[in-house]
Amino acid sequence: MVLSSVNSGRTRPSAKVGGALIRLRARLAAAPRLVSWLLTVLVAAFGGLLRFIRLGEPRAVVFDETYYVKDAWTMLLTGEPRNWPKYLNRGGLDFPVDTMFADGDTNRWLGSAEYVVHPPIGKWCIALGLKLFGGAGNTFAWRASTAIAGTIAIIIMIRVALRLFDNMSIALSAGLLMSVDGVGITLSRTGLLDIFIMVFVLGAFDLLLMHRDWARAKLQAHYAVDAARRNAHWVPDTSRRARRMQRKSVTDATTNADASSSVQTVERNQSMLLDARGPVIAFSWYRAAAAILIGLATGVKWSGIYFMAAFCVISVIWDAWERYRAGYRSWLSTGLLCDAPLTALYMLPLWAGTYLAGWIGWFIHPDSYMHDWARNHPGQGVTWLPEGLRSFVEYHVEMWQFHTTLDSPHDYKANPLTWPLQVRPTSFYWEELDGHPGLCSLAPHSQCVSAVTSLGNPLIWWLGSLCVTIGIIIAIVKHGDWRIWAVLAGFLGGWLPWAQYLHRTTFTFYSIVILPWIILAICYVGDQVRQHVSTGTWRIVLAATLVPIMLVSAFFYPIWTAMPVPYEFWLSHMWFKSWI
């Protein structure tokens, strides 16, 4: 009893110390993660300030706000977008409806439903901002949702870069570039739709990266079990990558950042593959959520379809490649014949179901546009469908015809092939002001103007376009570098499909959807540099890149945000005739 008492008394302090050490280790392990999130929030707060300060300016309907803000307002109040007159009478004089709308006369819509050519999700996002921030009488509320979306995109951008490159300086640089780019700023400060596509697909991309990490961990865990079995069967790996690995030592291989365990490294260097299929990795909640987000993006504009195709393909390829890296023989056949069909089996319905859910308002309101088309056109359209779906399909046929035949002239029409170089930016707003407010007071003899020009920071877009080209070269040379293929998948999914619509009326601000991958291309090349130079040299390269970009953004910020400036100041930003 005495011994028991003494022993128990001696073990209690040690147990306390052990528990304290465990808690300390947990806190130390969590510290980098907490610091990374703190830095992420600080960068996002900086970008948010650039988006929210003077968000209500200009107090005018800017570019296509004439469609989307007014549609969102009528959807909020009546459930469906309504037609508006072009002019309203006030005091015996006709005024443009947009002018009166901006002055607070916001309830003059007509009773008829409007023909809209984009799905409803983006306008419902704008409507949420109208609901939360004071209604259509407050111009801040028109743009609140886009500003929030633009700020969220900065957070996601940092986390995506951190997952891809596992370096905080690279990740924070990505967030900083997103914060200060002109296309990102102007689309965050204007009640248009495209910023929502960007944030939804970027979020989906992040979720697919999470799925990849989850799949890798699951494969490694199962591989360790399968390889330890007595009856495990091994076959030679005759791939070109295996022959390269044969020439490396086990020690060199263990320093590879992609090597997950010494067992795997030894097996890979012996050029042997486990003759097994491995676990099923087709389904994860990350991938399911990604399908929903891409469905939301498609519910903003149909261009989300292209991201669905690009991301599904790259994600399935990742699954197959991770099987190979884990050491499984049947990696390609399993990826194509098992993972791919199972992935499509749930991702496609989730994507399509999310898109259809955005149209619930159209289905439940009997006076929505073309709601009764099937009843009024018996025997036409897809006749085997129920009336409601037949009308819905015909509406989509009409939308498709609009989008594929739109070739009306416009002063700011821009060839999609020129978007990455920002050859023809879009002028959202231009106004000559009376007096000399703001910066105009510095030039009292000059005309005062206010402008919103959707022009990206030239250094970001030109450098990004160069890095995309360099990335393509690296992708050809380094077959196994999955990160550059990830970057190119997003870039090509957002840009290349527009090459089939060169005749169509398009605008450079559509390029907001490829901005994240323009930035990630810069980060990829930067990471290649970082790995081959000293820490001091890397810091110099980073500063030499970011400082000029920040200065250029500071220079352009007034003409991105409708600040009153002297005409000569505005003109000094028009470096090329195509920018005017």
Coordinates of C-alpha atoms in Angstrom, one line a residue:
M1 CA 0.0 0.0 0.0
V2 CA 2.8 2.3 0.9
L3 CA 4.6 1.5 -2.3
S4 CA 1.5 2.0 -4.3
S5 CA 0.9 5.4 -2.6
V6 CA 4.5 6.5 -3.2
N7 CA 4.4 5.4 -6.9
S8 CA 1.1 7.1 -7.5
G9 CA 2.4 10.3 -5.9
R10 CA 5.5 10.2 -8.1
T11 CA 3.7 9.6 -11.4
R12 CA 1.2 12.4 -11.1
P13 CA 3.7 15.3 -11.6
S14 CA 5.3 13.4 -14.6
A15 CA 1.8 12.9 -16.1
K16 CA 1.1 16.6 -15.7
V17 CA 4.5 17.5 -17.3
G18 CA 3.8 15.0 -20.1
G19 CA 0.4 16.5 -20.7
A20 CA 1.9 20.0 -20.7
L21 CA 4.5 18.9 -23.3
I22 CA 1.9 17.4 -25.5
R23 CA -0.2 20.6 -25.4
L24 CA 2.9 22.7 -26.1
R25 CA 3.8 20.6 -29.1
A26 CA 0.2 20.9 -30.4
R27 CA 0.4 24.7 -30.0
L28 CA 3.8 24.9 -31.7
A29 CA 2.5 22.7 -34.6
A30 CA -0.6 24.9 -34.9
A31 CA 1.3 28.2 -34.8
P32 CA 2.4 28.3 -38.5
R33 CA -1.2 27.6 -39.5
L34 CA -2.5 30.4 -37.3
V35 CA 0.2 32.8 -38.6
S36 CA -0.6 31.9 -42.2
W37 CA -4.3 32.6 -41.6
L38 CA -3.5 35.9 -39.8
L39 CA -1.4 37.0 -42.8
T40 CA -4.1 35.9 -45.2
V41 CA -6.7 38.0 -43.4
L42 CA -4.4 41.0 -43.3
V43 CA -3.8 40.9 -47.1
A44 CA -7.5 40.3 -47.7
A45 CA -8.3 43.3 -45.5
F46 CA -5.9 45.5 -47.5
G47 CA -7.6 44.3 -50.8
G48 CA -11.0 44.8 -49.2
L49 CA -10.2 48.4 -48.4
L50 CA -9.4 49.0 -52.0
R51 CA -12.8 47.6 -52.9
F52 CA -15.0 49.1 -50.3
I53 CA -13.7 52.7 -49.9
R54 CA -16.0 55.0 -51.9
L55 CA -17.9 52.0 -53.2
G56 CA -21.0 54.1 -53.7
E57 CA -19.1 56.3 -56.2
P58 CA -19.9 57.1 -58.9
R59 CA -23.6 57.6 -58.0
A60 CA -24.6 56.5 -61.5
V61 CA -25.6 53.4 -63.4
V62 CA -22.2 52.1 -64.6
F63 CA -22.1 50.1 -67.9
D64 CA -24.2 46.9 -67.7
E65 CA -25.5 47.8 -64.2
T66 CA -28.4 49.0 -66.2
Y67 CA -29.4 45.4 -66.7
Y68 CA -28.1 43.5 -63.7
V69 CA -28.8 45.9 -60.8
K70 CA -32.3 46.7 -62.0
D71 CA -33.0 43.0 -62.7
A72 CA -31.8 42.1 -59.2
W73 CA -34.0 44.8 -57.7
T74 CA -37.1 43.6 -59.4
M75 CA -36.3 40.0 -58.7
L76 CA -36.0 40.8 -55.0
L77 CA -39.4 42.6 -55.0
T78 CA -41.4 40.5 -57.4
G79 CA -39.5 37.2 -57.9
E80 CA -38.6 37.8 -61.5
P81 CA -36.8 40.5 -63.6
R82 CA -39.1 43.1 -65.1
N83 CA -39.0 45.4 -68.1
W84 CA -38.2 49.0 -67.6
P85 CA -39.1 52.0 -69.7
K86 CA -36.2 53.9 -71.4
Y87 CA -37.4 57.3 -70.2
L88 CA -39.5 58.6 -67.4
N89 CA -41.4 61.8 -67.2
R90 CA -40.6 64.2 -64.4
G91 CA -42.0 67.7 -64.4
G92 CA -43.1 67.5 -68.0
L93 CA -39.6 66.4 -69.2
D94 CA -38.4 63.0 -70.1
F95 CA -35.4 61.7 -68.2
P96 CA -33.4 58.5 -68.9
V97 CA -34.6 55.8 -66.5
D98 CA -31.0 55.1 -65.4
T99 CA -30.6 58.7 -64.2
M100 CA -33.8 58.6 -62.2
F101 CA -32.9 55.1 -60.8
A102 CA -29.5 56.5 -59.6
D103 CA -31.4 59.5 -58.0
G104 CA -33.5 57.1 -56.0
D105 CA -36.6 56.7 -58.1
T106 CA -36.3 52.9 -58.2
N107 CA -39.8 51.6 -58.5
R108 CA -40.9 52.4 -62.0
W109 CA -40.6 49.0 -63.6
L110 CA -43.3 47.6 -65.9
G111 CA -45.5 44.7 -65.2
S112 CA -44.1 42.5 -68.0
A113 CA -41.3 40.0 -67.5
E114 CA -38.0 40.8 -69.1
Y115 CA -36.1 38.7 -71.5
V116 CA -32.7 38.0 -69.9
V117 CA -29.9 36.2 -71.5
H118 CA -28.0 35.0 -68.5
P119 CA -29.1 32.6 -65.7
P120 CA -30.3 34.1 -62.4
I121 CA -27.7 33.2 -59.8
G122 CA -25.5 36.3 -60.4
K123 CA -28.4 38.6 -60.1
W124 CA -29.6 36.9 -57.0
C125 CA -26.2 37.6 -55.5
I126 CA -26.5 41.3 -56.3
A127 CA -30.1 41.1 -54.9
L128 CA -28.7 39.8 -51.6
G129 CA -26.4 42.9 -51.3
L130 CA -29.4 45.1 -52.1
K131 CA -31.4 43.4 -49.3
L132 CA -28.6 43.7 -46.7
F133 CA -27.3 47.2 -47.4
G134 CA -30.3 49.4 -47.9
G135 CA -32.0 48.7 -51.2
A136 CA -31.6 50.2 -54.6
G137 CA -31.7 53.7 -53.3
N138 CA -28.1 53.2 -52.0
T139 CA -25.5 52.8 -54.7
F140 CA -23.2 51.1 -52.1
A141 CA -25.8 48.3 -52.0
W142 CA -25.7 47.9 -55.7
R143 CA -22.0 46.8 -55.5
A144 CA -21.8 45.3 -52.0
S145 CA -22.0 41.7 -53.2
T146 CA -19.4 42.1 -55.8
A147 CA -17.0 43.8 -53.4
I148 CA -17.5 41.0 -50.9
A149 CA -16.9 38.4 -53.6
G150 CA -13.7 40.2 -54.7
T151 CA -12.4 40.2 -51.2
I152 CA -13.3 36.5 -50.7
A153 CA -11.4 35.8 -53.9
I154 CA -8.2 37.2 -52.3
I155 CA -8.5 34.8 -49.4
I156 CA -9.1 31.8 -51.7
M157 CA -6.2 32.9 -53.9
I158 CA -3.8 32.8 -51.0
R159 CA -4.9 29.4 -49.9
V160 CA -4.7 28.0 -53.4
A161 CA -1.2 29.3 -53.9
L162 CA -0.2 27.9 -50.5
R163 CA -1.5 24.5 -51.5
L164 CA 0.3 24.5 -54.8
F165 CA 3.7 25.9 -53.8
D166 CA 3.8 25.4 -50.0
N167 CA 5.6 28.7 -49.5
M168 CA 4.1 31.6 -47.6
S169 CA 6.0 34.4 -49.5
I170 CA 4.6 33.0 -52.8
A171 CA 1.1 32.6 -51.4
L172 CA 1.0 36.2 -49.9
S173 CA 2.4 37.5 -53.2
A174 CA -0.5 35.9 -55.0
G175 CA -3.0 37.5 -52.7
L176 CA -1.3 40.9 -53.1
L177 CA -1.4 40.7 -56.8
M178 CA -5.1 39.8 -56.7
S179 CA -5.7 42.7 -54.3
V180 CA -4.1 45.4 -56.5
D181 CA -5.1 44.3 -60.1
G182 CA -7.3 46.7 -61.9
V183 CA -9.7 44.2 -63.5
G184 CA -10.2 42.7 -60.0
I185 CA -10.8 46.1 -58.5
T186 CA -13.2 47.4 -61.1
L187 CA -15.2 44.3 -61.3
S188 CA -15.4 44.2 -57.5
R189 CA -16.7 47.8 -57.5
T190 CA -19.3 47.4 -60.2
G191 CA -22.6 45.6 -60.1
L192 CA -21.8 43.1 -62.9
L193 CA -21.8 39.3 -63.0
D194 CA -18.3 38.2 -63.9
I195 CA -16.7 38.5 -60.5
F196 CA -19.1 35.8 -59.2
I197 CA -17.9 33.4 -61.9
M198 CA -14.3 34.0 -60.9
V199 CA -14.9 33.4 -57.1
F200 CA -17.0 30.3 -57.6
V201 CA -14.6 28.6 -60.0
L202 CA -11.6 29.6 -57.9
G203 CA -13.3 28.1 -54.8
A204 CA -14.0 25.0 -56.8
F205 CA -10.4 24.8 -57.8
D206 CA -9.3 25.0 -54.2
L207 CA -11.7 22.2 -53.2
L208 CA -10.3 20.0 -56.0
L209 CA -6.8 20.6 -54.6
M210 CA -8.2 19.5 -51.2
H211 CA -9.5 16.4 -52.9
R212 CA -6.1 15.7 -54.3
D213 CA -4.5 16.0 -50.9
W214 CA -7.1 13.7 -49.4
A215 CA -6.7 11.1 -52.3
R216 CA -2.9 11.1 -51.9
A217 CA -3.2 10.4 -48.2
K218 CA -5.7 7.6 -48.7
L219 CA -3.6 6.0 -51.4
Q220 CA -0.4 6.1 -49.3
A221 CA -2.2 4.6 -46.3
H222 CA -3.6 1.7 -48.4
Y223 CA -0.3 1.2 -50.2
A224 CA 1.5 0.7 -47.0
V225 CA -1.0 -2.0 -46.1
D226 CA -1.1 -3.6 -49.5
A227 CA 2.7 -3.7 -49.8
A228 CA 3.1 -5.3 -46.4
R229 CA 1.0 -8.3 -47.4
R230 CA 2.9 -11.6 -47.8
N231 CA 1.3 -12.4 -51.1
A232 CA 2.0 -8.9 -52.5
H233 CA 3.0 -9.2 -56.2
W234 CA 5.4 -6.7 -57.8
V235 CA 6.0 -6.0 -61.5
P236 CA 8.6 -3.8 -63.2
D237 CA 7.8 -0.2 -64.0
T238 CA 9.0 0.3 -67.5
S239 CA 7.9 4.0 -67.8
R240 CA 10.3 6.7 -68.9
R241 CA 10.0 8.3 -65.4
A242 CA 11.0 5.0 -63.8
R243 CA 14.1 4.8 -66.0
R244 CA 15.1 8.3 -64.9
M245 CA 14.5 7.4 -61.2
Q246 CA 16.8 4.3 -61.6
R247 CA 19.7 6.7 -62.2
K248 CA 19.1 8.4 -58.9
S249 CA 20.1 7.2 -55.5
V250 CA 17.7 6.4 -52.7
T251 CA 19.2 9.3 -50.7
D252 CA 18.5 11.8 -53.5
A253 CA 15.0 10.5 -53.9
T254 CA 14.2 10.9 -50.2
T255 CA 15.0 14.6 -50.5
N256 CA 12.3 15.0 -53.1
A257 CA 9.4 17.0 -51.7
D258 CA 6.9 14.7 -53.3
A259 CA 8.4 11.5 -51.6
S260 CA 6.0 10.6 -48.8
S261 CA 7.8 7.7 -47.2
S262 CA 11.1 5.8 -47.3
V263 CA 9.3 2.6 -48.3
Q264 CA 7.7 4.3 -51.3
T265 CA 11.0 5.9 -52.3
V266 CA 12.9 2.6 -52.2
E267 CA 10.2 0.8 -54.3
R268 CA 10.0 3.6 -56.8
N269 CA 13.8 3.6 -57.2
Q270 CA 13.7 -0.2 -57.7
S271 CA 11.3 0.5 -60.6
M272 CA 8.7 -1.8 -59.2
L273 CA 5.0 -1.4 -59.0
L274 CA 2.5 -3.1 -56.8
D275 CA 0.2 -5.3 -58.9
A276 CA -3.0 -4.0 -57.3
R277 CA -5.7 -1.4 -58.0
G278 CA -5.7 0.4 -54.7
P279 CA -8.7 2.0 -53.0
V280 CA -11.6 3.9 -54.6
I281 CA -10.9 7.6 -54.5
A282 CA -13.5 8.9 -56.9
F283 CA -15.8 10.3 -54.2
S284 CA -15.0 13.0 -51.6
W285 CA -17.1 15.8 -50.2
Y286 CA -14.5 18.2 -51.5
R287 CA -15.2 17.1 -55.0
A288 CA -18.9 17.1 -54.5
A289 CA -18.7 20.7 -53.1
A290 CA -16.6 21.7 -56.1
A291 CA -19.3 20.4 -58.5
I292 CA -21.9 22.6 -56.7
L293 CA -19.7 25.7 -56.9
I294 CA -19.1 25.2 -60.6
G295 CA -22.9 24.7 -60.9
L296 CA -23.3 28.1 -59.3
A297 CA -20.7 29.6 -61.7
T298 CA -22.7 28.2 -64.6
G299 CA -25.8 29.7 -63.0
V300 CA -24.2 33.1 -63.3
K301 CA -23.0 32.7 -67.0
W302 CA -22.8 29.7 -69.2
S303 CA -19.0 30.1 -69.5
G304 CA -18.9 28.1 -66.2
I305 CA -19.5 25.0 -68.4
Y306 CA -16.0 25.2 -69.7
F307 CA -14.5 25.2 -66.2
M308 CA -16.6 22.1 -65.4
A309 CA -15.0 20.3 -68.4
A310 CA -11.5 21.4 -67.7
F311 CA -11.6 20.8 -63.9
C312 CA -13.2 17.4 -64.2
V313 CA -10.5 16.2 -66.6
I314 CA -7.6 17.6 -64.6
S315 CA -9.0 16.2 -61.4
V316 CA -9.4 12.7 -62.8
I317 CA -5.9 12.9 -64.2
W318 CA -4.6 13.8 -60.8
D319 CA -6.3 10.8 -59.3
A320 CA -4.6 8.5 -61.8
W321 CA -1.2 10.1 -61.4
E322 CA -1.4 9.8 -57.6
R323 CA -2.1 6.1 -58.0
Y324 CA 1.1 5.8 -60.0
R325 CA 3.1 7.9 -57.5
A326 CA 1.9 5.8 -54.7
G327 CA 3.2 2.7 -56.5
Y328 CA 0.1 1.0 -58.0
R329 CA 0.4 -0.8 -61.3
S330 CA -3.1 -0.4 -62.6
W331 CA -3.1 3.4 -62.2
L332 CA -4.1 4.4 -65.7
S333 CA -6.8 1.8 -66.3
T334 CA -8.2 2.3 -62.8
G335 CA -8.2 6.1 -63.3
L336 CA -10.0 5.9 -66.7
L337 CA -12.3 3.0 -66.2
C338 CA -13.1 3.3 -62.5
D339 CA -12.4 6.7 -61.1
A340 CA -13.6 8.7 -64.1
P341 CA -17.1 7.1 -64.5
L342 CA -17.7 7.2 -60.8
T343 CA -16.7 10.8 -60.7
A344 CA -19.0 11.7 -63.5
L345 CA -21.8 9.7 -61.9
Y346 CA -22.2 12.2 -59.1
M347 CA -20.4 15.4 -60.2
L348 CA -22.5 15.9 -63.3
P349 CA -25.9 15.5 -61.5
L350 CA -24.7 17.9 -58.7
W351 CA -23.5 20.4 -61.2
A352 CA -26.7 20.2 -63.3
G353 CA -29.0 20.1 -60.3
T354 CA -27.3 23.3 -58.9
Y355 CA -27.8 25.1 -62.2
L356 CA -31.5 24.1 -62.4
A357 CA -32.1 25.1 -58.8
G358 CA -31.1 28.7 -59.8
W359 CA -34.2 28.7 -62.1
I360 CA -36.7 27.8 -59.4
G361 CA -38.2 31.4 -59.5
W362 CA -38.8 31.1 -63.3
F363 CA -40.7 27.8 -62.8
I364 CA -42.9 29.0 -59.9
H365 CA -43.9 32.4 -61.3
P366 CA -46.5 32.0 -64.1
D367 CA -45.7 35.4 -65.6
S368 CA -42.0 34.7 -66.1
Y369 CA -40.6 35.2 -69.6
M370 CA -41.7 32.4 -72.0
H371 CA -43.2 30.5 -69.1
D372 CA -46.3 29.5 -71.2
W373 CA -44.5 29.1 -74.5
A374 CA -45.3 25.4 -74.8
R375 CA -49.0 26.0 -74.1
N376 CA -49.1 28.7 -76.8
H377 CA -47.1 26.6 -79.3
P378 CA -48.5 23.1 -79.2
G379 CA -46.5 20.6 -81.3
Q380 CA -43.4 22.7 -81.3
G381 CA -40.1 22.3 -79.5
V382 CA -39.1 19.1 -77.7
T383 CA -42.6 17.6 -77.8
W384 CA -41.9 14.6 -75.5
L385 CA -41.1 16.9 -72.5
P386 CA -43.8 18.2 -70.1
E387 CA -45.0 21.7 -70.9
G388 CA -42.9 23.5 -68.2
L389 CA -39.7 21.8 -69.3
R390 CA -40.5 22.3 -73.0
S391 CA -40.8 26.0 -72.4
F392 CA -37.6 26.0 -70.3
V393 CA -35.7 24.3 -73.1
E394 CA -37.0 26.6 -75.7
Y395 CA -36.0 29.6 -73.6
H396 CA -32.5 28.2 -73.5
V397 CA -32.5 27.7 -77.2
E398 CA -33.3 31.4 -77.6
M399 CA -30.6 32.3 -75.2
W400 CA -28.1 30.2 -77.1
Q401 CA -29.0 31.8 -80.4
F402 CA -28.5 35.3 -78.8
H403 CA -25.1 34.4 -77.4
T404 CA -23.7 32.7 -80.6
T405 CA -25.0 35.4 -83.0
L406 CA -24.3 38.6 -81.0
D407 CA -22.0 40.6 -83.3
S408 CA -23.4 44.1 -82.9
P409 CA -20.8 46.9 -83.1
H410 CA -19.5 48.4 -79.8
D411 CA -16.8 50.9 -79.2
Y412 CA -15.1 48.7 -76.6
K413 CA -15.5 45.3 -78.4
A414 CA -12.3 43.3 -77.8
N415 CA -11.0 40.2 -79.5
P416 CA -10.7 37.4 -76.9
L417 CA -7.2 36.5 -78.1
T418 CA -6.1 40.0 -76.9
W419 CA -7.5 39.7 -73.4
P420 CA -4.3 38.5 -71.6
L421 CA -2.5 41.5 -72.9
Q422 CA -5.3 44.0 -72.1
V423 CA -5.1 45.5 -75.5
R424 CA -8.6 47.0 -75.5
P425 CA -9.8 47.7 -71.9
T426 CA -13.4 48.6 -71.3
S427 CA -14.5 52.0 -70.3
F428 CA -17.3 51.5 -67.8
Y429 CA -17.9 55.1 -67.0
W430 CA -16.7 58.6 -68.1
E431 CA -18.0 61.9 -66.9
E432 CA -16.9 65.6 -67.1
L433 CA -17.4 67.2 -63.7
D434 CA -18.2 70.8 -62.8
G435 CA -15.8 72.6 -60.5
H436 CA -12.6 71.1 -59.3
P437 CA -13.3 68.5 -56.5
G438 CA -10.8 66.0 -55.3
L439 CA -7.5 65.8 -57.1
C440 CA -8.8 68.3 -59.7
S441 CA -8.0 71.1 -57.2
L442 CA -4.4 70.6 -58.1
A443 CA -5.1 71.7 -61.6
P444 CA -7.7 74.5 -61.4
H445 CA -7.3 75.4 -65.1
S446 CA -7.9 71.8 -66.4
Q447 CA -11.2 70.0 -67.1
C448 CA -12.1 67.7 -64.2
V449 CA -13.2 64.2 -65.2
S450 CA -14.2 61.0 -63.5
A451 CA -13.6 57.5 -65.0
V452 CA -13.9 53.8 -64.3
T453 CA -11.7 52.0 -66.8
S454 CA -11.6 48.2 -66.5
L455 CA -7.9 47.9 -67.2
G456 CA -5.8 45.4 -65.5
N457 CA -2.4 46.4 -64.0
P458 CA -0.3 46.1 -67.2
L459 CA 2.7 44.7 -65.4
I460 CA 0.6 41.8 -63.9
W461 CA -1.0 40.9 -67.2
W462 CA 2.1 41.2 -69.3
L463 CA 4.3 39.4 -66.9
G464 CA 1.5 36.8 -66.4
S465 CA 1.2 36.2 -70.1
L466 CA 4.9 35.7 -70.4
C467 CA 4.9 33.3 -67.4
V468 CA 2.0 31.3 -69.0
T469 CA 4.2 30.9 -72.1
I470 CA 7.2 29.9 -69.9
G471 CA 4.9 27.5 -68.0
I472 CA 3.8 25.8 -71.2
I473 CA 7.5 25.2 -72.1
I474 CA 8.2 23.8 -68.6
A475 CA 5.1 21.6 -68.8
I476 CA 6.5 20.1 -72.0
V477 CA 9.9 19.5 -70.6
K478 CA 8.9 18.5 -67.0
H479 CA 6.1 15.9 -67.7
G480 CA 5.6 15.1 -64.1
D481 CA 5.1 18.6 -62.6
W482 CA 1.4 18.5 -61.9
R483 CA 1.3 22.1 -60.7
I484 CA 1.9 23.8 -64.0
W485 CA -0.8 21.6 -65.5
A486 CA -3.1 22.8 -62.7
V487 CA -2.4 26.4 -63.6
L488 CA -2.8 25.8 -67.4
A489 CA -6.1 24.0 -66.8
G490 CA -7.7 27.0 -65.2
F491 CA -6.2 29.4 -67.7
L492 CA -7.2 27.5 -70.8
G493 CA -10.6 26.6 -69.3
G494 CA -11.4 30.3 -68.9
W495 CA -9.8 31.7 -72.1
L496 CA -9.4 29.2 -74.9
P497 CA -13.1 28.4 -75.4
W498 CA -13.7 32.0 -76.4
A499 CA -11.5 31.4 -79.5
Q500 CA -14.5 29.9 -81.2
Y501 CA -16.4 33.2 -80.8
L502 CA -14.0 35.6 -82.4
H503 CA -16.9 37.1 -84.3
R504 CA -18.9 37.7 -81.2
T505 CA -19.2 41.0 -79.3
T506 CA -17.0 40.4 -76.3
F507 CA -15.2 42.7 -73.8
T508 CA -11.8 42.5 -72.1
F509 CA -13.4 42.6 -68.6
Y510 CA -14.5 39.0 -69.2
S511 CA -10.9 38.2 -68.6
I512 CA -11.6 38.4 -64.8
V513 CA -12.2 34.7 -64.9
I514 CA -8.5 34.0 -65.9
L515 CA -7.0 36.5 -63.5
P516 CA -6.3 33.9 -60.8
W517 CA -4.4 31.7 -63.3
I518 CA -2.5 34.6 -64.7
I519 CA -1.3 35.2 -61.1
L520 CA -0.6 31.6 -60.5
A521 CA 1.5 31.4 -63.6
I522 CA 3.6 34.3 -62.1
C523 CA 3.8 32.4 -58.9
Y524 CA 4.8 29.1 -60.6
V525 CA 7.8 30.8 -62.4
G526 CA 8.6 32.6 -59.2
D527 CA 8.7 29.4 -57.3
Q528 CA 11.0 27.9 -59.9
V529 CA 13.4 30.9 -59.4
R530 CA 13.1 30.5 -55.6
Q531 CA 14.2 26.9 -55.6
H532 CA 17.4 27.8 -57.6
V533 CA 18.6 30.9 -55.8
S534 CA 19.7 31.9 -52.3
T535 CA 17.2 33.3 -49.8
G536 CA 18.7 36.8 -50.2
T537 CA 18.6 36.7 -54.0
W538 CA 15.0 35.5 -53.8
R539 CA 14.0 38.4 -51.6
I540 CA 15.6 40.8 -54.1
V541 CA 13.7 39.2 -57.0
L542 CA 10.4 39.3 -55.0
A543 CA 10.8 43.0 -54.1
A544 CA 11.9 43.9 -57.7
T545 CA 8.7 42.3 -58.9
L546 CA 6.1 43.5 -56.3
V547 CA 7.3 47.1 -55.8
P548 CA 6.9 48.3 -59.4
I549 CA 3.5 46.5 -59.6
M550 CA 2.3 48.2 -56.4
L551 CA 3.4 51.6 -57.7
V552 CA 1.7 51.1 -61.1
S553 CA -1.5 50.1 -59.2
A554 CA -1.3 53.2 -57.1
F555 CA -0.9 55.3 -60.3
F556 CA -4.0 53.7 -61.9
Y557 CA -6.2 53.4 -58.9
P558 CA -7.9 56.9 -59.4
I559 CA -9.1 55.9 -62.9
W560 CA -10.3 52.5 -61.6
T561 CA -12.5 54.0 -58.9
A562 CA -14.0 57.2 -60.4
M563 CA -11.9 59.7 -58.4
P564 CA -12.2 63.2 -59.8
V565 CA -8.9 63.9 -61.6
P566 CA -7.6 66.5 -64.1
Y567 CA -8.1 65.5 -67.7
E568 CA -4.3 65.5 -68.3
F569 CA -3.9 63.1 -65.4
W570 CA -6.4 60.7 -67.0
L571 CA -4.8 61.0 -70.4
S572 CA -1.3 60.2 -68.9
H573 CA -2.7 56.7 -68.2
M574 CA -3.7 56.0 -71.8
W575 CA -0.4 54.5 -72.9
F576 CA -1.8 53.3 -76.2
K577 CA -4.5 54.6 -78.5
S578 CA -6.4 51.3 -78.1
W579 CA -6.8 52.2 -74.4
I580 CA -8.8 55.3 -75.1

